[in-house]
C-alpha positions in Angstrom: 26.7 9.7 -20.3 25.4 11.6 -23.2 22.0 12.1 -24.9 21.9 10.5 -28.3 19.5 9.5 -31.0 17.7 6.4 -30.0 17.2 3.2 -32.1 13.6 2.5 -32.8 12.2 0.5 -29.9 10.8 -2.4 -31.9 14.4 -3.2 -33.3 16.3 -2.7 -30.1 16.5 -6.2 -28.7 17.3 -7.7 -32.1 20.1 -5.1 -32.6 21.6 -5.8 -29.1 21.4 -9.6 -29.8 23.3 -9.1 -33.0 26.0 -7.2 -31.3 26.3 -9.8 -28.5 26.6 -12.7 -30.9 29.1 -10.8 -33.1 31.4 -10.1 -30.2 31.2 -13.8 -29.1 32.4 -14.7 -32.6 35.2 -12.1 -32.3 36.3 -13.5 -29.0 36.5 -17.0 -30.4 38.5 -15.8 -33.4 40.8 -14.0 -31.0 41.6 -17.3 -29.3 39.1 -17.7 -26.5 37.8 -21.2 -25.8 34.4 -19.7 -24.9 32.9 -16.3 -24.3 29.9 -14.6 -22.8 28.6 -11.1 -23.9 26.2 -8.9 -22.1 24.9 -5.7 -23.8 22.8 -3.2 -22.0 21.0 -0.1 -23.5 19.3 2.3 -21.3 17.6 5.7 -21.2 17.0 7.6 -18.0 14.9 10.7 -17.1 15.1 12.1 -13.6 13.6 15.4 -12.3 13.6 16.9 -8.9 11.7 19.8 -7.5 12.2 21.5 -4.2 10.0 24.2 -2.7 8.1 24.3 -6.0 11.1 25.0 -8.2 13.0 22.6 -10.5 16.3 21.5 -8.9 17.4 18.8 -11.3 16.5 17.8 -14.9 18.6 14.9 -16.1 18.0 12.9 -19.3 20.7 10.5 -20.6 21.2 7.4 -22.6 23.9 4.8 -22.4 25.0 1.6 -24.0 27.7 -0.7 -22.7 29.0 -4.2 -23.3 30.5 -6.7 -20.9 32.7 -9.6 -22.0 33.9 -12.7 -20.2 36.3 -15.0 -21.9 37.6 -18.4 -21.0 40.9 -19.9 -22.2 42.7 -22.9 -20.7 40.5 -22.6 -17.6 41.6 -19.0 -17.2 39.1 -16.2 -17.3 38.9 -12.4 -17.7 36.0 -10.0 -17.5 36.1 -6.6 -19.2 33.6 -4.0 -20.4 33.4 -1.1 -22.9 31.1 1.6 -24.2 32.9 1.9 -27.5 30.9 -0.4 -29.8 32.6 0.6 -33.1 33.6 -2.5 -35.1 37.4 -1.8 -35.0 37.2 -1.0 -31.3 35.4 -4.2 -30.4 37.9 -6.3 -32.4 40.7 -4.7 -30.3 38.7 -5.0 -27.2 38.2 -8.8 -27.6 41.9 -9.4 -28.4 42.9 -7.5 -25.3 40.4 -9.4 -23.1 41.8 -12.8 -24.3 45.3 -11.6 -23.6 44.2 -10.5 -20.1 42.7 -14.0 -19.5 46.1 -15.6 -20.4 47.6 -13.7 -17.4 45.0 -14.9 -14.8 45.2 -17.9 -12.5 43.6 -21.1 -13.8 40.5 -22.5 -12.1 38.9 -25.8 -13.2 35.5 -24.2 -12.6 36.1 -21.5 -15.1 33.8 -22.7 -17.9 30.4 -22.1 -19.4 27.3 -23.9 -18.1 26.6 -27.2 -19.6 24.5 -26.8 -22.8 21.7 -28.8 -21.3 21.4 -26.2 -18.5 20.9 -23.2 -20.8 17.5 -21.5 -21.3 15.7 -22.5 -24.5 12.9 -20.0 -24.3 12.6 -16.4 -23.2 9.1 -16.0 -21.7 7.3 -12.6 -22.1 6.9 -11.4 -18.6 5.4 -8.0 -19.6 8.4 -6.0 -18.2 8.2 -3.1 -20.6 5.7 -0.2 -20.7 5.8 1.6 -24.1 4.0 4.6 -22.5 6.9 5.2 -20.1 8.8 7.0 -22.9 5.9 9.4 -23.4 6.6 11.0 -20.1 8.8 14.0 -20.9 10.6 16.3 -18.6 7.7 18.8 -18.5 5.2 16.1 -17.4 7.7 14.6 -14.9 8.1 18.1 -13.3 4.4 18.6 -13.2 4.0 15.3 -11.3 6.8 16.1 -8.9 5.5 19.6 -8.2 1.9 18.2 -7.6 3.2 15.7 -5.1 5.3 18.2 -3.2 2.4 20.8 -3.2 0.1 18.1 -1.8 2.6 17.5 1.0 2.6 21.2 2.0 -1.2 21.4 1.7 -1.8 18.5 4.0 -0.6 20.3 7.2 0.9 23.7 7.9 3.4 22.0 10.2 5.1 20.8 7.0 7.6 23.7 6.9 10.2 22.4 4.5 11.0 19.8 1.9 13.9 17.7 0.8 12.2 17.6 -2.6 10.1 15.4 -4.8 11.8 13.2 -7.4 10.2 11.6 -10.4 12.3 9.2 -12.4 11.9 6.8 -15.3 14.3 4.1 -16.7 13.7 2.2 -19.9 16.1 -0.2 -21.5 17.0 -3.5 -23.0 19.5 -6.3 -22.3 20.9 -9.0 -24.5 23.0 -11.9 -23.5 24.8 -14.4 -25.7 27.3 -17.2 -25.1 29.4 -19.4 -27.3 27.5 -22.3 -25.6 24.5 -21.6 -27.8 22.4 -19.2 -25.7 21.1 -15.9 -26.9 18.3 -14.0 -25.3 17.1 -10.4 -24.9 14.3 -8.5 -23.3 13.2 -4.9 -22.6 12.2 -3.3 -19.3 10.9 -0.1 -17.7 10.5 1.3 -14.2 9.1 4.6 -13.0 8.9 6.1 -9.5 7.9 9.1 -7.6 9.5 9.9 -4.2 8.5 12.8 -1.8 10.3 13.8 1.4 8.6 16.6 3.5 10.3 18.1 6.6 8.7 19.3 9.8 10.2 21.3 12.6 10.0 19.6 16.0 10.7 20.8 19.6 14.3 21.6 20.4 15.0 22.6 16.8 14.9 19.0 15.6 14.0 18.3 12.0 11.6 15.4 11.2 12.0 13.9 7.8 9.4 11.6 6.4 8.8 10.2 3.0 6.6 8.1 0.7 6.9 6.7 -2.7 5.2 4.9 -5.6 6.9 2.7 -8.2 6.0 0.3 -10.9 7.1 -1.0 -14.3 3.9 0.6 -15.7 3.3 4.3 -15.5 -0.5 3.8 -15.3 0.0 1.7 -12.1 1.7 4.6 -10.2 -0.3 6.2 -7.4 -1.5 9.8 -8.1 1.1 12.4 -7.2 -1.3 14.1 -4.8 -1.8 10.8 -2.9 1.9 10.2 -2.6 2.5 13.7 -1.3 -0.3 13.5 1.2 0.9 10.1 2.6 4.4 11.5 2.8 3.2 14.5 4.8 1.0 12.3 7.1 4.0 10.1 7.9 6.2 13.1 8.6 3.7 15.0 10.8 3.0 11.7 12.8 6.7 11.8 13.9 6.4 15.1 15.8 7.1 14.7 19.4 9.0 11.4 18.9 10.9 10.3 22.0 13.0 7.5 23.4 11.5 4.8 25.5 13.0 2.9 28.4 15.2 -0.1 27.5 12.9 -3.1 27.5 12.1 -6.4 25.8 8.8 -6.3 24.0 7.1 -7.5 20.8 8.2 -5.6 17.7 5.9 -5.2 14.8 7.6 -4.4 11.4 5.8 -2.3 8.8 6.5 -3.6 5.3 8.6 -0.5 4.5 11.0 -1.4 7.3 10.5 -5.2 7.3 11.8 -5.8 3.8 15.3 -5.6 5.2 14.8 -8.9 7.0 14.4 -11.3 4.0 17.2 -9.3 2.3 19.5 -10.2 5.2 18.4 -13.8 5.1 19.4 -14.0 1.5 22.8 -12.6 2.4 23.5 -15.8 4.4 21.4 -18.2 2.2 23.3 -18.1 -1.1 26.0 -20.2 -2.6 28.7 -17.6 -2.4 28.2 -17.1 1.3 28.2 -20.8 1.8 31.4 -21.7 -0.1 33.2 -18.7 1.5 31.9 -20.0 4.9 30.5 -16.6 5.6 27.1 -17.7 6.9 25.7 -18.9 10.2 23.3 -21.1 8.2 26.0 -23.5 6.9 24.9 -27.0 7.7 21.4 -25.9 8.4 19.7 -26.9 5.1 16.6 -29.1 5.8 16.3 -27.9 9.4 14.2 -25.2 11.0 15.7 -21.7 10.8 12.5 -19.6 11.3 9.0 -19.7 12.6 6.6 -22.2 10.9 4.7 -19.1 9.8 7.6 -18.1 7.6 7.8 -19.0 3.9 10.2 -17.0 1.8 10.4 -17.5 -2.0 12.3 -15.9 -4.8 10.1 -15.8 -7.9 11.5 -14.2 -11.1 8.6 -15.2 -13.2 5.8 -12.9 -11.9 4.5 -10.8 -14.8 5.1 -7.1 -14.5 6.9 -7.5 -11.1 9.9 -5.2 -10.4 12.5 -8.0 -10.1 11.3 -10.4 -12.8 13.6 -11.7 -15.5 13.2 -14.4 -18.1 16.7 -15.8 -17.8 19.6 -15.4 -15.4 23.1 -14.0 -15.6 24.5 -17.4 -16.7 21.9 -17.8 -19.4 19.9 -20.4 -17.4 16.1 -20.4 -17.2 14.8 -18.7 -14.2 12.5 -20.4 -11.8 10.6 -20.0 -8.5 12.8 -21.1 -5.6 11.6 -21.6 -2.0 14.3 -20.4 0.3 12.4 -21.1 3.6 9.4 -23.3 3.6 7.2 -23.3 6.7 10.3 -22.3 8.7 12.7 -24.9 7.3 15.7 -23.8 5.2 14.8 -25.4 1.8 17.0 -23.9 -1.0 20.2 -21.9 -1.0 20.3 -19.6 -4.1 23.2 -20.4 -6.4 24.7 -19.2 -9.7 26.7 -21.7 -11.8 30.1 -21.0 -10.2 29.0 -21.1 -6.6 26.9 -24.2 -7.3 30.0 -26.0 -8.7 32.0 -24.9 -5.7 29.4 -26.6 -3.5 29.0 -29.7 -5.8 25.4 -28.9 -6.6 23.2 -27.5 -9.4 22.5 -23.8 -10.1 19.1 -22.5 -9.0 19.0 -20.1 -12.0 19.7 -17.2 -9.6 22.7 -15.6 -11.3 22.8 -11.8 -11.6 25.5 -9.8 -13.3 26.4 -6.3 -14.2 28.0 -5.3 -17.5 31.4 -5.1 -15.8 31.2 -8.0 -13.4 31.1 -11.7 -13.0 27.9 -13.6 -12.3 26.9 -14.0 -8.6 23.9 -15.3 -6.7 21.2 -12.7 -6.5 17.5 -12.3 -5.8 14.7 -11.4 -8.2 11.3 -10.9 -6.5 12.2 -11.9 -2.9 8.9 -12.4 -1.0 7.9 -13.2 2.5 4.6 -15.0 1.7 1.3 -13.6 3.1 -0.3 -14.9 6.2 -3.5 -13.5 7.8 -4.6 -10.1 8.9 -3.0 -6.7 8.4 -1.2 -3.9 10.2 -4.3 -3.0 12.2 -5.1 -6.5 13.4 -1.5 -7.2 14.3 -1.2 -3.9 16.3 -4.5 -4.6 17.9 -3.3 -8.0 19.1 -0.2 -6.4 20.7 -0.7 -5.2 24.2 2.6 -3.3 24.5 5.4 -3.1 22.0 7.1 -1.2 19.2 5.8 -0.6 15.7 8.9 -0.1 13.5 8.5 2.1 10.4 12.2 2.7 9.6 15.6 1.2 10.4 19.0 2.7 10.2 22.5 1.3 10.1 24.0 -2.0 9.0 24.4 -3.9 12.2 24.4 -7.6 11.1 27.1 -10.2 11.4 26.5 -13.0 8.8 28.7 -15.4 10.7 27.3 -15.1 14.2 23.8 -13.8 13.2 24.1 -10.8 15.6 21.5 -8.2 14.6 21.3 -4.6 15.8 19.7 -1.7 14.0 18.7 1.9 14.9 14.9 2.2 14.6 12.1 4.6 14.6 8.3 4.1 14.7 5.5 4.2 17.2 4.9 2.8 20.7 2.0 0.4 21.0 0.0 0.5 24.2 -3.2 -1.5 24.7 -3.3 -2.6 21.1 -3.3 1.0 19.8 -0.6 3.3 18.4 0.3 5.6 21.4 3.1 8.0 20.5 6.0 8.3 18.0 9.4 6.8 19.0 12.9 7.7 17.8 16.5 7.1 18.6 16.2 3.5 19.8 18.0 0.4 18.8 16.4 -3.0 18.3 18.5 -6.1 18.6 18.4 -9.9 18.7 20.3 -12.8 17.3 19.0 -13.1 13.7 18.3 -16.8 14.2 16.1 -16.0 17.2 14.4 -13.1 15.4 13.3 -15.4 12.6 12.1 -18.1 15.0 10.2 -15.6 17.1 8.0 -14.3 14.2 4.5 -15.1 15.6 2.3 -13.0 13.3 2.5 -12.6 9.5 -0.1 -10.4 7.8 -1.6 -10.6 4.3 -0.8 -6.9 3.4 2.2 -7.7 1.2 3.8 -4.5 -0.2 4.5 -5.2 -3.9 6.2 -1.9 -4.9 9.8 -3.2 -4.8 11.5 -6.4 -5.6 11.7 -7.4 -1.9 8.2 -7.8 -0.7 6.9 -8.4 2.8 3.6 -7.9 4.7 3.4 -6.6 8.2 4.9 -9.1 10.7 5.6 -9.3 14.4 8.6 -10.7 16.4 7.3 -11.9 19.8 10.2 -10.2 21.7 13.3 -8.2 20.9 15.5 -5.9 23.0 14.6 -2.2 22.5 17.4 -0.1 23.8 16.4 3.5 24.5 17.1 5.6 27.6 
């Protein structure tokens, strides 16, 4: 990627829309029956400091175009970053020729016109002030955060750095079916990772972060650094526990993996490929009655919000699990057709890829209480603050992850725990959720509160 002169922000979405529609026309003239064009424009600033000194300053801009064409029920998807007129004309001709070589599929066609979005709602996804943060200001914030981490406790002896990053951009999508929409977005974050020395020469890494589409909504750097240090120091003296079966309380930072895994087996692609243990379970209980999981792309300013999906359909709030019952399986147009149903407006796509079901703001809905009340209600168990590994079988539901956190004794945090494994069948894990807090963490596009699983196997020594 290279740094280049930027188009004035107020014209960017209109410019990208014009490019997208022009390439749709080029593809039709090249012989395509139909075409879809996605154009992305982005600018990135990332800085990292370590031990008070700049380690990385990276600023770059990029623009790319993805094209999918259909001809005689055959399809091809390509992408390019060369948007000169002559290059785009050759690019579209080559893409149509490529489609002629592919295997036909009766489902290779655009969404029906009646399905397409007619409006592009303003979800307040772009912060104009994000571009005012230059490299010097980003470095100042990163240094302040790392300095606060060291200042919190002298046992913080090292650092894996503090990183401040900002992304701003725009996306336009047009199809020969009559849809054209565009929007702008921004996202900024600050991440701090202190290091402590523990007994036996072990290193304890902790971290904390803040993120938002709007710079003014970020936590102060000093606060982020202090929390990162608190979490790192708290791990000193961590040890294994005896293998047992106890309640497991998930901190939101660790617990967001759970709804993410549920989506991986509750989407149209997993269903038509028969790669999900939930096939045939729609309309039946798959989780505790305390569990309601929604995917909501229409929340203003939220990290995963989007006004239309990767097929050009209007986005909508979908309830995946309602009071423990599997309600909706998220589908894009293709997977919905494979299953003989309608899309849920859940398609995502990159510039160089085909649409596929994806999430927007995936949320385990709030219950009652918070971390303190749930821990206080737990006589003995494990409070999980981080998980490692990828131990999940989507067909059988077997779930096993490395974990770290704190032991709970008598309703209080007793001591730090590390190098243990938590396991259960995922179906049982969801059904055993017996506490759901109200402290939903909204920093990322997957949002959960503190929640407790009544019993899981904790494998230690």
